[in-house]
Short mmCIF file of N, CA and C in Angstrom, two decimals:
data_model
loop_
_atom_site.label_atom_id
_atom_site.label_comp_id
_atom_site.label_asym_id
_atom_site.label_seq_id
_atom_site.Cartn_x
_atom_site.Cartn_y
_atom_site.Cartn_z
N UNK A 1 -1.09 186.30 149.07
CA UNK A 1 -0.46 186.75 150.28
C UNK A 1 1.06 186.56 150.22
N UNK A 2 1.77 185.60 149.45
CA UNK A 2 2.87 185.56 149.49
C UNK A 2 3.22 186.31 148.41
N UNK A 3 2.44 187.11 147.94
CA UNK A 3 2.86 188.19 147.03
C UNK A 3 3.73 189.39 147.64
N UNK A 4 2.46 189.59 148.62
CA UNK A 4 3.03 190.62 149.72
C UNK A 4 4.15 190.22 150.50
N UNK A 5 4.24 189.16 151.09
CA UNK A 5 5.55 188.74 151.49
C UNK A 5 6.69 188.73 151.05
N UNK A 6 6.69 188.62 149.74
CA UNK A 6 8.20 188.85 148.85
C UNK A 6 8.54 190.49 148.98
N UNK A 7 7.36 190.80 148.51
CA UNK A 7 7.21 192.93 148.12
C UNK A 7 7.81 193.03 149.79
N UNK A 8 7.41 192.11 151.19
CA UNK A 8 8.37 192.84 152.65
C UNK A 8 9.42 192.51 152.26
N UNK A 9 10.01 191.40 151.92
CA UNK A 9 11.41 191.07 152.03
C UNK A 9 12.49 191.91 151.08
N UNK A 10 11.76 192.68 150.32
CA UNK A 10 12.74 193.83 149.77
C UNK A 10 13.20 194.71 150.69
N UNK A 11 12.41 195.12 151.46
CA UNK A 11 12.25 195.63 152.47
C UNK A 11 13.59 195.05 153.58
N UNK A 12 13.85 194.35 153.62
CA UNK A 12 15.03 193.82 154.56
C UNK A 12 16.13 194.08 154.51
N UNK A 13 16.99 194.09 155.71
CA UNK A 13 18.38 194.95 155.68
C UNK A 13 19.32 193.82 156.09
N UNK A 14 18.66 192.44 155.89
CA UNK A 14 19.97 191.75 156.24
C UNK A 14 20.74 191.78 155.30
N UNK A 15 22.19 191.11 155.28
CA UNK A 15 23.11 191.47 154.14
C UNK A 15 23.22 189.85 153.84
N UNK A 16 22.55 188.52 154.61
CA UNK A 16 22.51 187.58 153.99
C UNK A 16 21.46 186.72 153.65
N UNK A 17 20.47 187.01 154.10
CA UNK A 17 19.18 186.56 153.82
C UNK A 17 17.91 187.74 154.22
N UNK A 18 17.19 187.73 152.45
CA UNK A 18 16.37 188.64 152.74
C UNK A 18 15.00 188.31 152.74
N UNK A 19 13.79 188.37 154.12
CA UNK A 19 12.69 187.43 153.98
C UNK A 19 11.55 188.26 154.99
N UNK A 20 10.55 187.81 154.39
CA UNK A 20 9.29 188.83 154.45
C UNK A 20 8.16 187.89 154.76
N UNK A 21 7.51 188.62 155.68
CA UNK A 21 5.98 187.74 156.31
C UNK A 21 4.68 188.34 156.42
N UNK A 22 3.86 188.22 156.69
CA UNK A 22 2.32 188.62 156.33
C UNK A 22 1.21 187.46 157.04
N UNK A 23 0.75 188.04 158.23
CA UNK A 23 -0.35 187.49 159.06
C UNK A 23 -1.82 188.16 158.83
N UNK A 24 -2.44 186.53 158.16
CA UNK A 24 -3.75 187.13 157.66
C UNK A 24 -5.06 186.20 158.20
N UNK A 25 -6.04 186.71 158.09
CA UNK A 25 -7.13 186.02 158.79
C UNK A 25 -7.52 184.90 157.59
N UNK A 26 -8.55 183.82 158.20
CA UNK A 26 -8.77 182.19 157.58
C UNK A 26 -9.14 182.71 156.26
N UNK A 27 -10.00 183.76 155.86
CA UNK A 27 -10.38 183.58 154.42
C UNK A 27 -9.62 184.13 153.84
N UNK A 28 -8.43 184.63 154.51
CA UNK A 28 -7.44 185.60 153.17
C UNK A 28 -8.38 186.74 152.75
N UNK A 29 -8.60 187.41 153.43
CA UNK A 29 -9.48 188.71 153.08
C UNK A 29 -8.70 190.08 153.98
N UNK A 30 -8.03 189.77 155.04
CA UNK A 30 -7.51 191.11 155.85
C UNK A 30 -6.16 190.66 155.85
N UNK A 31 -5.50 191.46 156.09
CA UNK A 31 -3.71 191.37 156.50
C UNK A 31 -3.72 192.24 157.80
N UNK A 32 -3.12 191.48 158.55
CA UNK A 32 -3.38 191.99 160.18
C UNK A 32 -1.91 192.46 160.97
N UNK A 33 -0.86 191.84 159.88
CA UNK A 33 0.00 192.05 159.89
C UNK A 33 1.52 191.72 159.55
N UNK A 34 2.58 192.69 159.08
CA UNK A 34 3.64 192.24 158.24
C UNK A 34 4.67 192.56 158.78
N UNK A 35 6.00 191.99 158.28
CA UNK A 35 7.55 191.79 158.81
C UNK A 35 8.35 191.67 157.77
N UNK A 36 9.55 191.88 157.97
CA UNK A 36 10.35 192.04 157.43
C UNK A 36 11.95 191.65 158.38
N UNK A 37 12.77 190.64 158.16
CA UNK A 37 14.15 190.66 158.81
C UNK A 37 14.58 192.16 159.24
N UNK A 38 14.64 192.45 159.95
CA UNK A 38 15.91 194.01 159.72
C UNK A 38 16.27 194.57 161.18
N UNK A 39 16.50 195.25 161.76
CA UNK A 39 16.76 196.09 162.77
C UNK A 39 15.80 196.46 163.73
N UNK A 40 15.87 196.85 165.12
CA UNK A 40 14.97 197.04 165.83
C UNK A 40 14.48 198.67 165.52
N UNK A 41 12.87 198.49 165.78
CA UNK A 41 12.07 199.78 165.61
C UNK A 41 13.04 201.27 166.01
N UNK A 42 13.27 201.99 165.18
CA UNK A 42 13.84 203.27 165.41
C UNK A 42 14.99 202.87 165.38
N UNK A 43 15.77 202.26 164.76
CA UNK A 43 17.32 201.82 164.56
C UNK A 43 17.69 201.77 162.86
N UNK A 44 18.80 202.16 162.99
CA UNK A 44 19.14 201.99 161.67
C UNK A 44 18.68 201.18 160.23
N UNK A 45 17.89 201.63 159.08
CA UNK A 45 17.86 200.49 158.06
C UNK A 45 19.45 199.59 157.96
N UNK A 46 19.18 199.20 158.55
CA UNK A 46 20.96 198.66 158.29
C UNK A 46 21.03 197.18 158.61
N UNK A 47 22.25 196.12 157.74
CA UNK A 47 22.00 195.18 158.97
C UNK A 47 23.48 195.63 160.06
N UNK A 48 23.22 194.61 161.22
CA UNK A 48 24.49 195.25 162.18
C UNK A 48 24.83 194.37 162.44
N UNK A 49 24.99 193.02 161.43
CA UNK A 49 25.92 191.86 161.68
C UNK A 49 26.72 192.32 161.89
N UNK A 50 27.86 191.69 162.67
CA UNK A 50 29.16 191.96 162.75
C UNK A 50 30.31 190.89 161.98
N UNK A 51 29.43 189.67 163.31
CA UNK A 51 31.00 188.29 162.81
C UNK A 51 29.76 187.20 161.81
N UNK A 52 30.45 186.90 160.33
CA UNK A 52 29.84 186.06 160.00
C UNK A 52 28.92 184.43 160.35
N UNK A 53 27.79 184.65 159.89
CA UNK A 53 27.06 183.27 160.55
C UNK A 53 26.33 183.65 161.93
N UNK A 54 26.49 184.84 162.57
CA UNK A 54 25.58 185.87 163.53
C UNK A 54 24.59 186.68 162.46
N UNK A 55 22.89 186.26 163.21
CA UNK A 55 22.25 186.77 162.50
C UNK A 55 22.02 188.06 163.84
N UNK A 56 22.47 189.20 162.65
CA UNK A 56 22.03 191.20 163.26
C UNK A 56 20.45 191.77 163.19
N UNK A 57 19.77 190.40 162.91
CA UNK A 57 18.58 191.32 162.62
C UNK A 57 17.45 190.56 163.51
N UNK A 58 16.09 191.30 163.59
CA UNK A 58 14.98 190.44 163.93
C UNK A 58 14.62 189.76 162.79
N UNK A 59 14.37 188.28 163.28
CA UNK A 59 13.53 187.80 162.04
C UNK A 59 12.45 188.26 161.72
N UNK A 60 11.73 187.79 160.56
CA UNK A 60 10.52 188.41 159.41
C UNK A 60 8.95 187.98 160.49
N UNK A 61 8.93 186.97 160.69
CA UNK A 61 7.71 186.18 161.63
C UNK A 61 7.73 187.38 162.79
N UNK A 62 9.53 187.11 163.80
CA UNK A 62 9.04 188.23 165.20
C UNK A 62 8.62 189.51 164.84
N UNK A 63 8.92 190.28 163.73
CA UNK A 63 8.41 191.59 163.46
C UNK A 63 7.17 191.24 163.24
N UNK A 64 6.70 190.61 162.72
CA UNK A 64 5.33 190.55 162.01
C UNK A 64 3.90 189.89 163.43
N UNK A 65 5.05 189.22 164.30
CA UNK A 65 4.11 188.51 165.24
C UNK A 65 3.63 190.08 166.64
N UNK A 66 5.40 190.58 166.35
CA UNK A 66 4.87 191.31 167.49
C UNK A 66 4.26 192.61 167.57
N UNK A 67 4.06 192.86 166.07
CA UNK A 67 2.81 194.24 165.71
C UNK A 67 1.41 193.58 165.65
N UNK A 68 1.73 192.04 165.83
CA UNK A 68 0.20 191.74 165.86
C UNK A 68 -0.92 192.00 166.79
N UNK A 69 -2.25 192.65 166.52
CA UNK A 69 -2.81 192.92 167.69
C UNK A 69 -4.52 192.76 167.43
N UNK A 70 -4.01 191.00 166.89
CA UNK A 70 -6.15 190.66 167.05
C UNK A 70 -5.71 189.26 167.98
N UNK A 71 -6.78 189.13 168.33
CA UNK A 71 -7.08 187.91 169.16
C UNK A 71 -7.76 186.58 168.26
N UNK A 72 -7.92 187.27 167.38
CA UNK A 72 -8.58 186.26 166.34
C UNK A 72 -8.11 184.94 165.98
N UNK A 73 -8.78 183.76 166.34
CA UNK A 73 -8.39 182.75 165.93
C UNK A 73 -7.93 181.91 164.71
N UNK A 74 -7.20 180.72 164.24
CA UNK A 74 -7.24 180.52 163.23
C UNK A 74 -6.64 181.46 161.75
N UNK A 75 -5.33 182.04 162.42
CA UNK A 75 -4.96 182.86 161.76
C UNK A 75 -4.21 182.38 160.23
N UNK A 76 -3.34 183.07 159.27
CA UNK A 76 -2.88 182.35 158.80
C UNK A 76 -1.38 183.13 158.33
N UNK A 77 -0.10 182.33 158.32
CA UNK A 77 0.92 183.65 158.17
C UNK A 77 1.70 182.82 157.08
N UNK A 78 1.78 183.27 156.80
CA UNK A 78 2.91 183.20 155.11
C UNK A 78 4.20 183.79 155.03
N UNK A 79 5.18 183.05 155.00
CA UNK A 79 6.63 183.33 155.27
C UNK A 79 7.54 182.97 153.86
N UNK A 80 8.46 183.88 153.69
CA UNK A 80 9.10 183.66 152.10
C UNK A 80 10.27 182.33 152.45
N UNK A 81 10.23 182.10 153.68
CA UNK A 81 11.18 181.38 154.05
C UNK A 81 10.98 180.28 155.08
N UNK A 82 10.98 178.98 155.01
CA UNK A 82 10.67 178.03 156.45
C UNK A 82 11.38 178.53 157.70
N UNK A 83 10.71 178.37 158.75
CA UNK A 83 10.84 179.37 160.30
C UNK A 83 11.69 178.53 160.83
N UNK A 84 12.38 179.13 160.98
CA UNK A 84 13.69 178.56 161.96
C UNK A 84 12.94 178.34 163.09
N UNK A 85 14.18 177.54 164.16
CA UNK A 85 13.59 177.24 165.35
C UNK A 85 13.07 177.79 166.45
N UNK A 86 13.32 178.84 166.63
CA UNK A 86 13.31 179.83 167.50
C UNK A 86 11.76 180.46 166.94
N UNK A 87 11.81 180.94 165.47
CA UNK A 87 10.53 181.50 165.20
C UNK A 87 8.99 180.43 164.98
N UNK A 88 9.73 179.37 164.96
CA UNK A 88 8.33 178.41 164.99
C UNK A 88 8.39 178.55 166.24
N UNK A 89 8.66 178.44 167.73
CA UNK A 89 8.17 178.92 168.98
C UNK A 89 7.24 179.39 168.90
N UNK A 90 7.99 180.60 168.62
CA UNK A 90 7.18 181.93 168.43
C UNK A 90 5.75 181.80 168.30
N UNK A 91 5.63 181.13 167.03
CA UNK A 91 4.46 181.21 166.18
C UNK A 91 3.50 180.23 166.56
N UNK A 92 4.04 178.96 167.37
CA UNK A 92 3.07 177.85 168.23
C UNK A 92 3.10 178.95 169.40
N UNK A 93 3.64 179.56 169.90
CA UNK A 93 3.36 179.99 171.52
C UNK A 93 2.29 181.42 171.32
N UNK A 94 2.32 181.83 169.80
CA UNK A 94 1.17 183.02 169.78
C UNK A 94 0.17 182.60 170.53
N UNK A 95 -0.42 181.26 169.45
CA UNK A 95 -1.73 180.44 169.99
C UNK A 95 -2.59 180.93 168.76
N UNK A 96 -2.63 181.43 168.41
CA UNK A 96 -3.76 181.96 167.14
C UNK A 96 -3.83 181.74 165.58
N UNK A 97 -2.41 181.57 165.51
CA UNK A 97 -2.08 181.11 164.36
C UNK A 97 -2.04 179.23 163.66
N UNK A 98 -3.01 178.92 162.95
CA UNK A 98 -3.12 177.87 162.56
C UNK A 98 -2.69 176.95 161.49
N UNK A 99 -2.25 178.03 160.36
CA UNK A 99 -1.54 177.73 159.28
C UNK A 99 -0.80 178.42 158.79
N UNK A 100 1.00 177.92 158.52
CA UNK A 100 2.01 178.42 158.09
C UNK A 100 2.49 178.16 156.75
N UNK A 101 2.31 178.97 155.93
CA UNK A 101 2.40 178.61 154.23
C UNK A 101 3.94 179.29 154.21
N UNK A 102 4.95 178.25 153.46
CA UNK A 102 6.18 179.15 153.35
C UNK A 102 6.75 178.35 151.90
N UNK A 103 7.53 178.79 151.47
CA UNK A 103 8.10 178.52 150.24
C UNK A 103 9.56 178.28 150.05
N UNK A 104 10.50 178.54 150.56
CA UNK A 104 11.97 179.03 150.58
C UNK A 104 12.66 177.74 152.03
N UNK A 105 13.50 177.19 151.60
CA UNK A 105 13.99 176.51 152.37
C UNK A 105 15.17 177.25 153.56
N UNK A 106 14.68 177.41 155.07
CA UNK A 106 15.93 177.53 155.82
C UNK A 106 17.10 176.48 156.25
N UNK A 107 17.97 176.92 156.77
CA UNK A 107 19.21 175.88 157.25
C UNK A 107 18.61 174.78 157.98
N UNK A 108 17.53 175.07 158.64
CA UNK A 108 16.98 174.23 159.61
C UNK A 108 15.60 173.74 159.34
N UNK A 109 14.90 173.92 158.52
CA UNK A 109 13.65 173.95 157.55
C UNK A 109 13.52 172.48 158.52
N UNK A 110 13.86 171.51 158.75
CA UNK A 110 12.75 169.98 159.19
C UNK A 110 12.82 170.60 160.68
N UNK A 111 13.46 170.65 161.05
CA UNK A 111 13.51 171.37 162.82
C UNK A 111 12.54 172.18 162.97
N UNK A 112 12.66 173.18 162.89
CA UNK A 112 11.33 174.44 162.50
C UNK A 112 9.91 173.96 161.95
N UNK A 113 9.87 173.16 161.21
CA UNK A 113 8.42 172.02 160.87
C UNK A 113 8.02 171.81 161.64
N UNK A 114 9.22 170.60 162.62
CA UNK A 114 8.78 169.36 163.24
C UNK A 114 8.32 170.36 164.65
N UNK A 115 8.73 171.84 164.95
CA UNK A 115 8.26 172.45 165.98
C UNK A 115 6.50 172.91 165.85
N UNK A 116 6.81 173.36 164.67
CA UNK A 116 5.50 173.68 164.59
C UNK A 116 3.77 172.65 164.88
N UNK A 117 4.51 171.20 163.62
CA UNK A 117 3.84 170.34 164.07
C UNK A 117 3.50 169.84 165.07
N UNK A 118 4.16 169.83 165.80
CA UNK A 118 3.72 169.41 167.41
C UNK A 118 3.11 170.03 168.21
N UNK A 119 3.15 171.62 167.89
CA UNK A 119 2.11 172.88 168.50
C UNK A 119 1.27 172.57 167.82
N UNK A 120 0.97 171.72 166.85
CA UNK A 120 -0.83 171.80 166.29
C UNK A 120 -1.23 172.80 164.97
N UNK A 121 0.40 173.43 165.04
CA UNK A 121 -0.05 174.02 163.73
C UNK A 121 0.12 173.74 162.43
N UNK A 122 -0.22 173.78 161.81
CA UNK A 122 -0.85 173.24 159.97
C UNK A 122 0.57 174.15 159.01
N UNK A 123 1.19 173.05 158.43
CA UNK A 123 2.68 173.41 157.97
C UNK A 123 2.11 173.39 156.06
N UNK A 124 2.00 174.13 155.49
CA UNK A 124 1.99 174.13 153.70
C UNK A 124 2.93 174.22 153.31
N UNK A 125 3.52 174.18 152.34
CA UNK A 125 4.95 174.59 150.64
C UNK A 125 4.04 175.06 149.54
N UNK A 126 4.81 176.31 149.23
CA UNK A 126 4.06 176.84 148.35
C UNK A 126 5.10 176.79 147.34
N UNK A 127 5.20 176.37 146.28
CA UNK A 127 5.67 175.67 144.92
C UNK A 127 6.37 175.00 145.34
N UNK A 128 7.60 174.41 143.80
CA UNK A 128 8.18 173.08 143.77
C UNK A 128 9.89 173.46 144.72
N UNK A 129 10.77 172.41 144.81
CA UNK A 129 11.76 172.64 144.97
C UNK A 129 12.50 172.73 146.16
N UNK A 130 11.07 172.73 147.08
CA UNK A 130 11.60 172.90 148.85
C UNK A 130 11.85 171.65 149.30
N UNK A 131 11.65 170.50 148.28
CA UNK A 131 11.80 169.17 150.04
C UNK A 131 11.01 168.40 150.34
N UNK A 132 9.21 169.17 150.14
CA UNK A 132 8.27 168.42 150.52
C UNK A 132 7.49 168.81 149.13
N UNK A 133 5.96 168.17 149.19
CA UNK A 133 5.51 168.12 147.88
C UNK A 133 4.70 169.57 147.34
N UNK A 134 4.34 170.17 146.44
CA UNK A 134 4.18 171.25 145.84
C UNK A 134 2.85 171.27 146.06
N UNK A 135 2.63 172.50 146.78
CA UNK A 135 0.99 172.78 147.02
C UNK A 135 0.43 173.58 145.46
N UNK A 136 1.45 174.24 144.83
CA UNK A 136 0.96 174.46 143.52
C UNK A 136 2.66 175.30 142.65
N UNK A 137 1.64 174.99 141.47
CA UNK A 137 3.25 174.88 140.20
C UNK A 137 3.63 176.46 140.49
N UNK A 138 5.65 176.64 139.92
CA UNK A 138 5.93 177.56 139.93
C UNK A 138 6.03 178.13 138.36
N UNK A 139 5.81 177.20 137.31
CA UNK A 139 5.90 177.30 135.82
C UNK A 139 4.86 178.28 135.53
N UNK A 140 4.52 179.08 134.62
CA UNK A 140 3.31 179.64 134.34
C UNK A 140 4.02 179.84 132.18
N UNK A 141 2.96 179.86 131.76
CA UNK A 141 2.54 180.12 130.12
C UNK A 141 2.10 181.06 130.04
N UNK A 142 2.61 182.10 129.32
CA UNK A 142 1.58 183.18 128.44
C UNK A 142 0.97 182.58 127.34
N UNK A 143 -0.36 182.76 126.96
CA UNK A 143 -1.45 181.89 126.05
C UNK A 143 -1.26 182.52 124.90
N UNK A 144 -0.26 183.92 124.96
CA UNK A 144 -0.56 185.21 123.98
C UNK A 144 0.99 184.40 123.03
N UNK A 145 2.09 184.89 123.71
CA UNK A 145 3.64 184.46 123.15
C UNK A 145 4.05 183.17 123.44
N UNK A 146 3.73 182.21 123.95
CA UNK A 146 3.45 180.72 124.60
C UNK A 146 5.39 180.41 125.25
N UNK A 147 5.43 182.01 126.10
CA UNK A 147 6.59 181.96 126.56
C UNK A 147 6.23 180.93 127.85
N UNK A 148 7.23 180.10 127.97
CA UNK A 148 7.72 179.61 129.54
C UNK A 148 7.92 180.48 130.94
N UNK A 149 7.68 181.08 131.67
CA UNK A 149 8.82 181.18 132.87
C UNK A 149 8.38 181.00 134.14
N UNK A 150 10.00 181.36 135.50
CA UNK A 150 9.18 180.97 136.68
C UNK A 150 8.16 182.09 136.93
N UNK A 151 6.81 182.12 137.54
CA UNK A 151 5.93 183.12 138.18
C UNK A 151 6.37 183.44 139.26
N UNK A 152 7.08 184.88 139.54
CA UNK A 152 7.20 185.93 140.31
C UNK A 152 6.74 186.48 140.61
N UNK A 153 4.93 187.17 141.21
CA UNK A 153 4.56 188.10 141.19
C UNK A 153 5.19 189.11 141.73
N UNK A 154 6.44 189.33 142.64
CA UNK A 154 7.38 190.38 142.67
C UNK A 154 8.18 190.67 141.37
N UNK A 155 8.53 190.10 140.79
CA UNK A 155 8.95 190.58 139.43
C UNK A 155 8.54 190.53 138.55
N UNK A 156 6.84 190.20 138.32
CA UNK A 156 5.95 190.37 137.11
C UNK A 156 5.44 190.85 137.60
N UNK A 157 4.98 192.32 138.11
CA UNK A 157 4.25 192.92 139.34
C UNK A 157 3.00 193.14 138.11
N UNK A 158 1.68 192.78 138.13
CA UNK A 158 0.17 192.87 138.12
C UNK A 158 -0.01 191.58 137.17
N UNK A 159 0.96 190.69 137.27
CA UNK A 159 0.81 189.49 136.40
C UNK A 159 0.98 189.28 134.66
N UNK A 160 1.99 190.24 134.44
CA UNK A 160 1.93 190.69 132.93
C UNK A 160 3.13 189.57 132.61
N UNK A 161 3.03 189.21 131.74
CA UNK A 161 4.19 188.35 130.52
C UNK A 161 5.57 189.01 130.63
N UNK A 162 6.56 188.28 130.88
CA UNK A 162 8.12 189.16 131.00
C UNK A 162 8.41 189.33 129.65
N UNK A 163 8.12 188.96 128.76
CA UNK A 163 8.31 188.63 127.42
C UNK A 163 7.62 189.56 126.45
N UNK A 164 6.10 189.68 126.30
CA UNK A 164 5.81 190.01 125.50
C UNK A 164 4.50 191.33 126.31
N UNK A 165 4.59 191.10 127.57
CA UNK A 165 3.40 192.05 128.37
C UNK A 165 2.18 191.90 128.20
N UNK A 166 1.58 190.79 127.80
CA UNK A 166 0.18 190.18 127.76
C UNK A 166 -0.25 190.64 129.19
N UNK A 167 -1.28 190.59 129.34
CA UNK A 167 -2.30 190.82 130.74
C UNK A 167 -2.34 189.48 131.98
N UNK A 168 -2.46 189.60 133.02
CA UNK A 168 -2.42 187.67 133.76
C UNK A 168 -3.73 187.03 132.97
N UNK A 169 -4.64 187.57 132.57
CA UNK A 169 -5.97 186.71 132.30
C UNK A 169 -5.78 185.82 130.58
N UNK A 170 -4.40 186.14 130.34
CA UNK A 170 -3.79 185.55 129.29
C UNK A 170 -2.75 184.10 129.71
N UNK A 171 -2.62 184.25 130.94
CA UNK A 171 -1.77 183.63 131.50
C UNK A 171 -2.37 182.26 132.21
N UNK A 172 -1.27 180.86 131.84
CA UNK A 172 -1.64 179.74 132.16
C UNK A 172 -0.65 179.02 133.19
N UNK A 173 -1.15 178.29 133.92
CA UNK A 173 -0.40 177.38 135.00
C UNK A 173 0.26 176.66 133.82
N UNK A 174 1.65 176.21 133.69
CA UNK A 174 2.32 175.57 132.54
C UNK A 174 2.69 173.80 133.10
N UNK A 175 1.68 173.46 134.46
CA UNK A 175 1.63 171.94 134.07
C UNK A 175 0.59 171.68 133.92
N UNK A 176 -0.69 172.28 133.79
CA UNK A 176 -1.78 171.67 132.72
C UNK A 176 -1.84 171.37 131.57
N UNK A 177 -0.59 171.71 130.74
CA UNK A 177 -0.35 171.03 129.31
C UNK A 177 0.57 170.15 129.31
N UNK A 178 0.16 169.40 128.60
CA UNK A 178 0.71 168.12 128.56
C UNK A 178 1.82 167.90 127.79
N UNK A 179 2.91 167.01 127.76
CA UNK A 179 4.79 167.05 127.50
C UNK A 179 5.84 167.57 127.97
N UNK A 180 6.64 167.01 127.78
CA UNK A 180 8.05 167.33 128.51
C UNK A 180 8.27 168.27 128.19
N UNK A 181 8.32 168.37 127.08
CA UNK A 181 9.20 169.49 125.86
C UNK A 181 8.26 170.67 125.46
N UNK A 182 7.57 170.55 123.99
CA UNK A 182 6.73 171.05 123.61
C UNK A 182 5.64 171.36 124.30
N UNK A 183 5.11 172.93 124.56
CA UNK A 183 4.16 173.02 124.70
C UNK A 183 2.98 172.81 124.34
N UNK A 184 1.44 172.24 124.76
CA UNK A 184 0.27 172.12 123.57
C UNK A 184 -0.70 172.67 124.57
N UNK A 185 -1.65 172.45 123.82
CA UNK A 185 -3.21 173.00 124.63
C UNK A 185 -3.43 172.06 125.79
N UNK A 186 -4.40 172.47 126.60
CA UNK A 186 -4.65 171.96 127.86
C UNK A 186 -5.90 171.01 127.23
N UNK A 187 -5.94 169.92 127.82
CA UNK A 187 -6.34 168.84 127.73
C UNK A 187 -7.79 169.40 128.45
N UNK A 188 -8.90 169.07 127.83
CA UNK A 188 -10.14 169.31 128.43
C UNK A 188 -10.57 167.68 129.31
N UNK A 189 -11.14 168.11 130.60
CA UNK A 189 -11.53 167.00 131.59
C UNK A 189 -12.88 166.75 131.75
#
């Protein structure tokens, strides 16, 4: 799901932060609905900042919250970016939404948490590098060229090797092998 979330945030017309969202039901099986930062419906792709440090756009969450139209409980929304304050509101005052998976640190990233947490809703990090601890690695191995890099599925679009174009089913999470340095085989458990 935060696949799709990166693929919205291309999609965005801000000129300083570009970030993409995706509201999906508990098993991750439907997408109910997506956002993107940018301009109001029938307005320019554009952004229309004017004075720097004024954000011109809707955020990624309000687009995405307010095409939403199930009642369904226990939702789950995935944001390329931690929800500012205003959009964790948002997202405790839906009522439906139960878990917020985000990856990307905002200006205000503990504020925006600490809102959410207190509405009851369930805060994740999706890889390393944000602040809090890593719900899973951003390293990945090709098994084929035993290249290193970070995993993008926006810029490795169907999971292929940047390197050598192996297939994903060639492809390894790169902290199951063991050392700093050198790569080796994965340790059987």
């Amino acid at each position: 799901m935060m696949c799709v979330a990166r693929l919205m945030a291309r999609r965005a017309t801000c000129a300083r932060l570009k970030v993409g969202c995706v509201v999906a039901d508990a098993r991750l099986t439907a997408i109910y609905s997506i956002g993107y930062n940018g301009n109001y419906r029938g307005g320019p792709h554009a952004c229309d900042r004017e004075e720097p440090g004024n954000c011109g756009c809707l955020h990624a969450e309000d687009n995405a919250l307010v095409k939403l139209r199930t009642e369904e409980r226990g939702l789950v929304l995935f944001t390329t970016i931690s929800p500012c304050t205003a959009c964790a509101k948002r997202i405790v005052n839906q009522g439906n939404v139960e878990t917020v998976w985000y990856q990307g640190r905002h200006r205000d990233e503990e504020a925006g948490v600490a809102i959410l947490r207190a509405g009851g809703v369930e805060v994740r990090v999706l890889g390393s590098g944000t602040g809090a601890q890593a719900e899973e690695p951003e390293l990945r191995l090709c098994l084929h060229c035993r290249t290193k890099y970070e995993a993008d599925p926006a810029l490795h679009a169907g999971g292929y090797c940047p390197s050598c174009g192996s297939a994903n089913y060639e492809l390894a999470v790169a902290s199951v092998y063991e050392g700093a340095g050198e790569l080796k085989r994965p340790v059987d458990g």
